[in-house]
Short mmCIF file of C-alpha atoms and ligand atoms in Angstrom, two decimals:
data_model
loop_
_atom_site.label_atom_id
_atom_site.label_comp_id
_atom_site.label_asym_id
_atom_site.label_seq_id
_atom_site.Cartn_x
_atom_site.Cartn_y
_atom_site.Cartn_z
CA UNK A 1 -15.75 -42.08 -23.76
CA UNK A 2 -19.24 -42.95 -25.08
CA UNK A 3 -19.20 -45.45 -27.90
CA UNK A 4 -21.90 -45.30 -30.74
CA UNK A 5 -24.75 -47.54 -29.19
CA UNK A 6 -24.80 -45.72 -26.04
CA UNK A 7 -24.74 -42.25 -28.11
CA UNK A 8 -27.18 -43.45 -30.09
CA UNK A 9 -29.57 -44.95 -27.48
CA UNK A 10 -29.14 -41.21 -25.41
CA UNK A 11 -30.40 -39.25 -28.36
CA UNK A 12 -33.07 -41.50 -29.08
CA UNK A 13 -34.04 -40.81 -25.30
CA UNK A 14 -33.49 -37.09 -25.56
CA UNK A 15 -36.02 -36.77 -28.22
CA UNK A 16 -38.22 -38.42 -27.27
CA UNK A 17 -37.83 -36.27 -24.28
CA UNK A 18 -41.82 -34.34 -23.70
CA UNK A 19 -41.04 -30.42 -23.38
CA UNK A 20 -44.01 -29.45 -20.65
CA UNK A 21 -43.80 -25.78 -22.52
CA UNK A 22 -43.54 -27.17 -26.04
CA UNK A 23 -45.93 -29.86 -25.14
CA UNK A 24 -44.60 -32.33 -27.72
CA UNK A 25 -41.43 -33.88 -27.91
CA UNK A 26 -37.45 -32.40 -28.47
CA UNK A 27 -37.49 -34.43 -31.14
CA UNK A 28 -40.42 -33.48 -33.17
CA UNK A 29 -39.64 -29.93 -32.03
CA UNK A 30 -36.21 -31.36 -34.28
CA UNK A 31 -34.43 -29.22 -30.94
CA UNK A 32 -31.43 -32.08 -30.84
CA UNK A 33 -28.76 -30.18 -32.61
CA UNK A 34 -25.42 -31.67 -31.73
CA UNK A 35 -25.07 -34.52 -29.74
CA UNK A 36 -21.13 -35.96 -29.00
CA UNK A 37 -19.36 -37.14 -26.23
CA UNK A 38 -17.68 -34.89 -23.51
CA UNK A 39 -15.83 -36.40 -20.80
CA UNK A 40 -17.65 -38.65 -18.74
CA UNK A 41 -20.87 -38.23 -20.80
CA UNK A 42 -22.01 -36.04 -23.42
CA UNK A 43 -22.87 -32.54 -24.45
CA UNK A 44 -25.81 -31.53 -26.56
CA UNK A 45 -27.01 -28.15 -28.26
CA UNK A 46 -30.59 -28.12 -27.66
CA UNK A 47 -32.40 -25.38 -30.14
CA UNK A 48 -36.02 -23.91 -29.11
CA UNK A 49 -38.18 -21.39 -30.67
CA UNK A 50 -38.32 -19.48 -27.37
CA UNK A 51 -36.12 -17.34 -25.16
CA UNK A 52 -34.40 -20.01 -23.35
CA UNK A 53 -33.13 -17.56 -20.60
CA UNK A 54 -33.28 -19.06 -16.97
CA UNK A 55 -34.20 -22.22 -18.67
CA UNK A 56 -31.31 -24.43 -18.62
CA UNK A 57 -31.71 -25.54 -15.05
CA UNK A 58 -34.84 -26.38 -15.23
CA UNK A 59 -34.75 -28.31 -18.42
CA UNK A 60 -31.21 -30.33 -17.40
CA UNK A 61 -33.53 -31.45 -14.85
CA UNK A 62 -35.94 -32.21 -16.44
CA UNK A 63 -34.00 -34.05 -18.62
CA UNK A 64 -31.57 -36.10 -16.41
CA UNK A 65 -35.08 -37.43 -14.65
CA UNK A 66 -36.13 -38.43 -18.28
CA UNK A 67 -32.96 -40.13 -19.09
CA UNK A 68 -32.89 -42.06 -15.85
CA UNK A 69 -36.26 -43.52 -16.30
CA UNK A 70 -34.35 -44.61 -19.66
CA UNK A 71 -30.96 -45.88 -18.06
CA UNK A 72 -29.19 -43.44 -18.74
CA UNK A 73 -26.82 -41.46 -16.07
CA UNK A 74 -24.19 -40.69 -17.78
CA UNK A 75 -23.75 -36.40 -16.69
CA UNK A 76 -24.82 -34.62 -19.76
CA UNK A 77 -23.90 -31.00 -20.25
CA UNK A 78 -26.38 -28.69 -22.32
CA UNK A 79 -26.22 -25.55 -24.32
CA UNK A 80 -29.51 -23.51 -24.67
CA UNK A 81 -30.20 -22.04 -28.08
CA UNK A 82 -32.91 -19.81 -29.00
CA UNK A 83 -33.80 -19.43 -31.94
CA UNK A 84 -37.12 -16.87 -32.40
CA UNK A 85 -38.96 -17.30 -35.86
CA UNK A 86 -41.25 -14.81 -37.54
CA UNK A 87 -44.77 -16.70 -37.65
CA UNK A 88 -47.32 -16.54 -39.83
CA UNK A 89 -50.13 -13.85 -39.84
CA UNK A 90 -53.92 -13.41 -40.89
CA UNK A 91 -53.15 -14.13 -44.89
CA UNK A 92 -53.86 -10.97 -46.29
CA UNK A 93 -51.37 -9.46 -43.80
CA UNK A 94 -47.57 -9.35 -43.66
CA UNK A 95 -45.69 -9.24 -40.86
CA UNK A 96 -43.86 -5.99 -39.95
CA UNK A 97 -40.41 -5.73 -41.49
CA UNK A 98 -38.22 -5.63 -38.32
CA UNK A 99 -40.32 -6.71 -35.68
CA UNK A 100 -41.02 -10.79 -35.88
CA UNK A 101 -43.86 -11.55 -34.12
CA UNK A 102 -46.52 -9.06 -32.69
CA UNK A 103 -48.98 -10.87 -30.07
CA UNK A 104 -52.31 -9.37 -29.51
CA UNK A 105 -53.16 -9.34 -25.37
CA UNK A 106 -56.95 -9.00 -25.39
CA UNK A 107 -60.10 -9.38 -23.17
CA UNK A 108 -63.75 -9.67 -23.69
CA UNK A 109 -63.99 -6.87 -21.08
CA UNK A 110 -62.05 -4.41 -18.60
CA UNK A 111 -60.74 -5.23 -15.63
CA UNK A 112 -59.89 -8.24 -16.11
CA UNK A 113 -55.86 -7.97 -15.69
CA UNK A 114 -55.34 -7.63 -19.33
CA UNK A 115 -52.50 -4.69 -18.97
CA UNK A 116 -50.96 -6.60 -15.77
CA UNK A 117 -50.67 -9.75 -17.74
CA UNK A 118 -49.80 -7.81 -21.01
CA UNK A 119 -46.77 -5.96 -19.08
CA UNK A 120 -45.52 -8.83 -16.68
CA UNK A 121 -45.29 -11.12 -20.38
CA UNK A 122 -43.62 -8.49 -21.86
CA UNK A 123 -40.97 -8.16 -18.84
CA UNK A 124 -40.60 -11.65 -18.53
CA UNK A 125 -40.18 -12.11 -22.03
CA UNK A 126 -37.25 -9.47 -21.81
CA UNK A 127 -35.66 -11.05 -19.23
CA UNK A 128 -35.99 -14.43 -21.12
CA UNK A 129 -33.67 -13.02 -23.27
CA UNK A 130 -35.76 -11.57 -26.22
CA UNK A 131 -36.17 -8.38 -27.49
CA UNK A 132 -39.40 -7.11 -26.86
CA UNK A 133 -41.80 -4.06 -27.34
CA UNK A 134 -44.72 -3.06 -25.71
CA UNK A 135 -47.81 -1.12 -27.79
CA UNK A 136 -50.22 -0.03 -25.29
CA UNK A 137 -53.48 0.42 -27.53
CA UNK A 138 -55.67 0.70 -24.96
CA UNK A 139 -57.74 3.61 -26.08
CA UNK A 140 -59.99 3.37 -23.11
CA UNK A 141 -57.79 3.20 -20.38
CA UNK A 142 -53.61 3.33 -21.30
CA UNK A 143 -52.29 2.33 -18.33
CA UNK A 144 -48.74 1.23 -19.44
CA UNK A 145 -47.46 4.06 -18.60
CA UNK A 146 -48.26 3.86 -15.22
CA UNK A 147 -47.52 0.22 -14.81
CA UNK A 148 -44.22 0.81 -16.33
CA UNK A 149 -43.22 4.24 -14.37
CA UNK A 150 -43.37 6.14 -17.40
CA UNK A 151 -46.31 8.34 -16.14
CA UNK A 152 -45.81 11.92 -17.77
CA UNK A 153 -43.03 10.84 -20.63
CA UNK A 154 -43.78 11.36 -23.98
CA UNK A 155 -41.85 9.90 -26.72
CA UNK A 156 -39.91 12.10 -28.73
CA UNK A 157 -39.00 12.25 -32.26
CA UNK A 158 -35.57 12.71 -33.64
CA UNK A 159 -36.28 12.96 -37.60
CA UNK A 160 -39.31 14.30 -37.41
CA UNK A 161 -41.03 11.60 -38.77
CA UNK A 162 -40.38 8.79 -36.65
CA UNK A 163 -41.76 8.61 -32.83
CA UNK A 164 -39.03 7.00 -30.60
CA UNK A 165 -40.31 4.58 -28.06
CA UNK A 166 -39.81 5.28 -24.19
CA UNK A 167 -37.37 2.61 -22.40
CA UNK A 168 -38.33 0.76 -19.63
CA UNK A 169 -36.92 -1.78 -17.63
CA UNK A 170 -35.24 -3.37 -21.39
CA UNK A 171 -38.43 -2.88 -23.64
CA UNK A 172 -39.51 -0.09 -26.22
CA UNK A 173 -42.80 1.22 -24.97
CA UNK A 174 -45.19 3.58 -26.73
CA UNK A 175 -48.90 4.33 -25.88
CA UNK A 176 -51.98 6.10 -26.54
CA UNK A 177 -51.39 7.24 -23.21
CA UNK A 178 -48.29 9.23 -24.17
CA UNK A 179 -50.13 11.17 -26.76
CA UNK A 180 -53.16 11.92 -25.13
CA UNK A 181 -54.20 13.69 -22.25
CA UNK A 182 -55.44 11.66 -19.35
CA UNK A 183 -57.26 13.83 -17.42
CA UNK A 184 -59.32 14.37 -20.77
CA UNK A 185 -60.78 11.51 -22.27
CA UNK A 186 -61.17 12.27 -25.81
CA UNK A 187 -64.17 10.76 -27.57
CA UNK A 188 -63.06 8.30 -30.12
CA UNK A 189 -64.93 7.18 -32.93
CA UNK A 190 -63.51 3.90 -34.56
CA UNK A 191 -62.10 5.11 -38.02
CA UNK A 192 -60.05 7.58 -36.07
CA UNK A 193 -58.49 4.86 -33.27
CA UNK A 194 -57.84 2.68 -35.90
CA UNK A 195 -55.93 5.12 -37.79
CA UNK A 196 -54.62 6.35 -34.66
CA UNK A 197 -53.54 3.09 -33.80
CA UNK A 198 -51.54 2.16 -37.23
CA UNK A 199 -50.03 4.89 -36.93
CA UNK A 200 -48.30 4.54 -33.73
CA UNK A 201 -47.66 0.77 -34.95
CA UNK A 202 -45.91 2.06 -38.14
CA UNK A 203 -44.07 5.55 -37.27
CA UNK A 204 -42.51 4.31 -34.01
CA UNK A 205 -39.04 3.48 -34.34
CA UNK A 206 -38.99 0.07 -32.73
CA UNK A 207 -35.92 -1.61 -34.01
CA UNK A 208 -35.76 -5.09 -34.24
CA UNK A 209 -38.09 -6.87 -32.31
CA UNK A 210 -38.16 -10.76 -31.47
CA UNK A 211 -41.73 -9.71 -30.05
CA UNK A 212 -44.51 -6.95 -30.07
CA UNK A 213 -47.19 -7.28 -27.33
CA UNK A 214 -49.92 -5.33 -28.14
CA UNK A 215 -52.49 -4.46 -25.10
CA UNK A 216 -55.73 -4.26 -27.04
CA UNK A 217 -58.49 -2.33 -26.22
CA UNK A 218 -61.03 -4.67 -24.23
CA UNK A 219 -64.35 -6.20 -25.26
CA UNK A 220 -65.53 -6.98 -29.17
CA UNK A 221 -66.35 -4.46 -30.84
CA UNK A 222 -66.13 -3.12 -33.83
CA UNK A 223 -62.55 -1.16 -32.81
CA UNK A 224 -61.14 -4.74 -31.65
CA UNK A 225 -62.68 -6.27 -35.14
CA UNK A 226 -60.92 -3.74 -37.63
CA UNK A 227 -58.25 -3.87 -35.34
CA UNK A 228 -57.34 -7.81 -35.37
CA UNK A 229 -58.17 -7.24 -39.32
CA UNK A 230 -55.05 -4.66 -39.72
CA UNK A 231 -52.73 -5.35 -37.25
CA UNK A 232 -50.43 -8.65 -38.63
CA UNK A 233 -50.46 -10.53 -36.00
CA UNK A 234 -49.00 -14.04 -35.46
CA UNK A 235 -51.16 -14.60 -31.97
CA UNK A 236 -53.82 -13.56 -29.43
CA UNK A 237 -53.89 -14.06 -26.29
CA UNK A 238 -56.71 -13.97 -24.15
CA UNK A 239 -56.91 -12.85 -20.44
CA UNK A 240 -59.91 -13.93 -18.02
CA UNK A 241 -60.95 -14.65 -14.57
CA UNK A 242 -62.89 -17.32 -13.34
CA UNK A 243 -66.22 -15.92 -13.24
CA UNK A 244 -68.58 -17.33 -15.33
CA UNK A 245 -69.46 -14.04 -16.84
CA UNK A 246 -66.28 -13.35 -17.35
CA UNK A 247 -65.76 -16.70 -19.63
CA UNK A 248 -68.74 -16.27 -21.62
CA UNK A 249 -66.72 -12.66 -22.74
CA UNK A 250 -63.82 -14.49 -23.35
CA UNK A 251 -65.82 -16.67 -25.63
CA UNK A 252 -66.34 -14.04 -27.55
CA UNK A 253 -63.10 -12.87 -27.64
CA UNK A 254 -62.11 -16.50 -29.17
CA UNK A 255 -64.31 -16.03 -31.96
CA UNK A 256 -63.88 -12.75 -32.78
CA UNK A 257 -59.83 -13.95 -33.42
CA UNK A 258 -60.86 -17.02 -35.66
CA UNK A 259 -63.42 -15.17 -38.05
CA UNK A 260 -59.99 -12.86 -38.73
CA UNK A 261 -57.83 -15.54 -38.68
CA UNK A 262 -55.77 -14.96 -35.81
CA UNK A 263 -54.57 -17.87 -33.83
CA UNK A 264 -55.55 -17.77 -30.23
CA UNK A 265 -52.37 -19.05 -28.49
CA UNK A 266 -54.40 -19.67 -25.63
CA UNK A 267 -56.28 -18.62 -22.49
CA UNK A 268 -54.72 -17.03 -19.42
CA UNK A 269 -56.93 -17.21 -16.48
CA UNK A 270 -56.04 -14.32 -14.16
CA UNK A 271 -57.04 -13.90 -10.21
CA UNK A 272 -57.55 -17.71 -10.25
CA UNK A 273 -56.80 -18.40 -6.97
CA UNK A 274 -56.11 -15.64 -4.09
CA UNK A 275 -53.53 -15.46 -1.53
CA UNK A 276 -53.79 -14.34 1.57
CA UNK A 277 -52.00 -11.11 2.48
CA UNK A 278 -52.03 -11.88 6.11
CA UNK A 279 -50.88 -15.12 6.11
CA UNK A 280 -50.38 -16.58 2.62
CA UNK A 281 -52.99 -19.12 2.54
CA UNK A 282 -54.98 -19.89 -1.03
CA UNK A 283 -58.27 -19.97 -1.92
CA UNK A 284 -60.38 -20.05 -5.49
CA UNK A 285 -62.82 -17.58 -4.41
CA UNK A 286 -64.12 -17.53 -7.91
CA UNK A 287 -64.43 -21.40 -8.17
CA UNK A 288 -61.44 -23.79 -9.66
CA UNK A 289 -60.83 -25.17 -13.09
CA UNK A 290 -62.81 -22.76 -15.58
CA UNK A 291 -60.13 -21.79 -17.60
CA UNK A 292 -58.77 -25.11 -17.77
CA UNK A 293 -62.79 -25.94 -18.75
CA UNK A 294 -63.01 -23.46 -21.25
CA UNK A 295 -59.73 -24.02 -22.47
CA UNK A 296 -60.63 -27.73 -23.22
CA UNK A 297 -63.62 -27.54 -24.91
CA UNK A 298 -61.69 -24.99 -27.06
CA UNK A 299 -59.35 -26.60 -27.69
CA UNK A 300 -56.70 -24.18 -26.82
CA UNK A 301 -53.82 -24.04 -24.57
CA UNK A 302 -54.19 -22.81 -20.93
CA UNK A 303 -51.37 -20.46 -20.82
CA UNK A 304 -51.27 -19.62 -16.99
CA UNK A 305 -53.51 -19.21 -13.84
CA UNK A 306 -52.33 -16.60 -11.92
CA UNK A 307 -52.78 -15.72 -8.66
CA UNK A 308 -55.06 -12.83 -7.11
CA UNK A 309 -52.67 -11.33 -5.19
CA UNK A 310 -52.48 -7.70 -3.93
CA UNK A 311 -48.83 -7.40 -4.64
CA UNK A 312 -49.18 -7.82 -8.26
CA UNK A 313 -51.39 -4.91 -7.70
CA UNK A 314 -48.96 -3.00 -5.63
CA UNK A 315 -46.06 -2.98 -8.25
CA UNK A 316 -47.59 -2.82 -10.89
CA UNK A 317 -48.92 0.26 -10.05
CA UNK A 318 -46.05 1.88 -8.57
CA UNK A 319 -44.08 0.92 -12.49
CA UNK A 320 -42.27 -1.98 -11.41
CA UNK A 321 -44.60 -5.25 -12.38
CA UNK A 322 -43.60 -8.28 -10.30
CA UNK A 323 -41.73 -9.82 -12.95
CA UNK A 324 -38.79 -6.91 -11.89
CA UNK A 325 -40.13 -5.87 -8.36
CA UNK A 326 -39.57 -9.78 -7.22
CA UNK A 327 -38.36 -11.83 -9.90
CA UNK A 328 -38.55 -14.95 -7.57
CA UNK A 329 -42.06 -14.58 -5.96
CA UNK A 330 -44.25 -17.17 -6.84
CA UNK A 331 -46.43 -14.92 -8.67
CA UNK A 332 -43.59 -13.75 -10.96
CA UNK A 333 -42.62 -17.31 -11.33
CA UNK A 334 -46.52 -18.07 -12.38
CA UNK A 335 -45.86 -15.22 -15.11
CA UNK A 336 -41.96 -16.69 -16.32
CA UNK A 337 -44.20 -19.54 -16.75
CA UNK A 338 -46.87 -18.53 -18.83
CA UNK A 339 -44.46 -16.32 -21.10
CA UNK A 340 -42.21 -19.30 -21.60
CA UNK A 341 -45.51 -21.46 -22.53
CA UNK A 342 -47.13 -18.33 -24.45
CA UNK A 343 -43.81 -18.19 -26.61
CA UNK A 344 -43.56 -21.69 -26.71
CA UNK A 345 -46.90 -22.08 -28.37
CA UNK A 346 -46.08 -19.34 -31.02
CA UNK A 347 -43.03 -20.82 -32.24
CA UNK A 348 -45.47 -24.43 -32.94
CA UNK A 349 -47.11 -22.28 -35.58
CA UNK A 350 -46.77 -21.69 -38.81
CA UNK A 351 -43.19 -20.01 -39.76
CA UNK A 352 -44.10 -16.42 -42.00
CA UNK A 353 -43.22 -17.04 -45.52
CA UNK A 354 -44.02 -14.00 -46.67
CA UNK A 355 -40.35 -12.58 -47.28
CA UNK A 356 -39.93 -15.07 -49.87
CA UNK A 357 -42.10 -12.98 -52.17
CA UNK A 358 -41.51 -9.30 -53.29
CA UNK A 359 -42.45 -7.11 -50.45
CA UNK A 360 -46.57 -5.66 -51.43
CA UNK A 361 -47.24 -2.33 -50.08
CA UNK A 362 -50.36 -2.31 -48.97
CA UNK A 363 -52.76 1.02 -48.99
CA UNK A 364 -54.33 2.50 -46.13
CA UNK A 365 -58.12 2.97 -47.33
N1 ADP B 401 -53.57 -11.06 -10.46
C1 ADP B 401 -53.86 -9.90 -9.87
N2 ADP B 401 -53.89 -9.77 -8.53
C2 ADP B 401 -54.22 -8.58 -7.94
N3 ADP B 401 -54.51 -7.47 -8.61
C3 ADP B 401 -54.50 -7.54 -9.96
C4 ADP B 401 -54.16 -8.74 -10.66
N4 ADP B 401 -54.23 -8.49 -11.98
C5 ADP B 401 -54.58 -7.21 -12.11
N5 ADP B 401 -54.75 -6.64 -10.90
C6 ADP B 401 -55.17 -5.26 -10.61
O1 ADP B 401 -56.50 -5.13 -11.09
C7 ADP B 401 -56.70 -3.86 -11.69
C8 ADP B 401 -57.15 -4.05 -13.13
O2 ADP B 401 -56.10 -4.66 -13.86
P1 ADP B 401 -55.73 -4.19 -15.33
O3 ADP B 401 -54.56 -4.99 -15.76
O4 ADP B 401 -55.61 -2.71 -15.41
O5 ADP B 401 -57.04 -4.70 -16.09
P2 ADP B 401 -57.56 -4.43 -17.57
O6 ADP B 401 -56.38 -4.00 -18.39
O7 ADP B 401 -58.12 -5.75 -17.99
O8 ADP B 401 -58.60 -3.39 -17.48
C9 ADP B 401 -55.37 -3.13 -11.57
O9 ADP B 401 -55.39 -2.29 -10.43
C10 ADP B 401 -54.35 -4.23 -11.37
O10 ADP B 401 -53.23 -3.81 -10.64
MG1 MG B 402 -55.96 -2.17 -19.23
ZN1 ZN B 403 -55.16 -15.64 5.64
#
């Protein structure tokens, strides 16, 4: 069995371990919860902010390469906690009573992959292990319910008062799409999709949620203003490809989030490199690194550069994204990835403390 030193001397080594999600350490993370000896070695509860699912592996790996730089080779055994916080949102705001975090997917314009990344985090976050919902507020073009094979549903409503999401592949999903008609584009003028919008927000009957993504409507407009002004969100993510035109948008996105005070949890860069449907082979077509560039002088987190790849296409417009049409393609591994460092990022912020004070009604004007 371990005696104290050597107990001692593998905890200070496990926090001090660098989480490549977290991107600081287990220990300032304070993730370390129980540490004791266990047979040949030891056994520790390791707690993250995150869904943890189809982490383990990955991390005990991570870790035993860690501990052996340190010395250390004892076998350690580890249990994955998860342990998803409410975060803070724009201060006027308070976060939805069952639903803990909603994260805004946006773009400074169409096209970019916004609803592909906004449903393949979603999935992934679902399989992670978290419970997730999926507000498609895409007033211009809802295509969740294509991407999720929910063409034609519409949501029904048991009491009368309350709209009950449609399931899909283990989220709650309800969109514009569902309540209008697509082969009629309705003219919308903003006070209407904003009240539109709340109201699908508030009357759906999500149940508890660990996360809401919310597919935005793209660009930066006045819509996407009053929306990041209402909606309580505790992050934004935006989606962009490498061109530079399609950067300079994104800029814009960034800005628009800060003057409402939403945190931008970062920058996905989307059709950053293609592959080759013939044989495989990978190119930046757009030019390398701009994301990473823009991310930098930021000073946000690059949350994922995924590939251009006509399979991600492919499912996710027959309703079966490639997060759940090939869970262990590299390009659903790419979006595992940037969920697990999209959620990881969220739980570094600010916790809510809202619920600590009475709860304040707030009127619609
Ligand atoms: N990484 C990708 N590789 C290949 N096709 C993609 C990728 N991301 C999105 N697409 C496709 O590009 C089109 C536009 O994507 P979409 O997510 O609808 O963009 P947006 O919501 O920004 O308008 C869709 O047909 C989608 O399937
Ligand atoms: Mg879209
Ligand atoms: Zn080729």
């Amino acid at each position: 069995m371990m005696d104290d030193a050597s107990l001692n001397a593998l905890r200070a080594a496990l926090d001090s371990y660098a989480d490549p999600y977290l991107g600081e350490s287990l220990g300032a993370a304070q993730a370390v919860q129980d540490l004791r000896p266990a047979g040949e070695g030891a056994r520790a509860r390791i707690r993250l902010g995150f869904p943890v699912g189809g982490y383990h592996d990955e991390l005990a790996e991570g870790l035993k390469r860690h501990l052996a730089g340190a010395g250390i080779t004892i076998p350690l055994a580890l249990e994955l906690v998860a342990e998803i916080r409410a975060h803070a949102v724009q201060r006027n705001l308070k976060p939805l009573e069952r639903i803990k975090n909603i994260v805004a997917v946006a773009s400074g314009k169409g096209g970019v992959g916004k609803s592909t990344v906004a449903v393949n985090l979603a999935l992934a976050w679902a399989a992670q292990g978290a419970r997730v919902g999926m507000l498609d507020a895409d007033i211009y073009g809802p295509s969740q319910p294509l991407m999720l094979g929910l063409a034609g549903e519409h949501p029904g409503s048991p009491d009368g008062k309350h709209l009950k999401p449609v399931a899909a592949h283990g989220i709650a999903a309800m969109s514009i799409g569902f309540l209008v008609d697509a082969e009629q584009p309705m003219v919308w003028r903003g006070p209407m999709v904003t009240q539109a919008l709340s109201q699908l927000l508030s009357e759906t009957d999500w149940g508890e949620l660990d996360y809401l993504v919310v597919d935005m409507p793209p660009g930066t407009g006045d819509i996407q203003l009053t929306l990041s002004q209402r909606v309580p969100v505790a992050g934004a993510v935006i989606v962009t490809t490498p061109q530079d035109i399609a950067l300079a948008d994104a800029r814009k996105g960034l800005r628009m989030f800060e003057k409402v005070s939403v945190p931008v949890l970062g920058i996905v860069e989307n059709m950053s490199v293609h592959v080759c449907s013939n044989c495989g082979h990978t190119e930046h077509i757009f030019g390398a690194g701009g994301g990473a560039r823009m991310a930098a002088q930021y000073g946000v987190a690059l949350l994922g550069e995924l590939p251009l790849d006509a399979h991600i296409r492919e499912e996710a417009d027959s309703g079966r994204p490639s997060v759940i049409a090939a869970p262990a393609s590299a390009r659903a591994q790419a979006y595992f990835a940037m969920a697990r460092r999209t959620a990881a990022a969220l739980s570094l912020r600010a916790r809510d403390r809202s619920s600590v004070f009475p709860k304040i009604v707030v009127e619609e004007s």
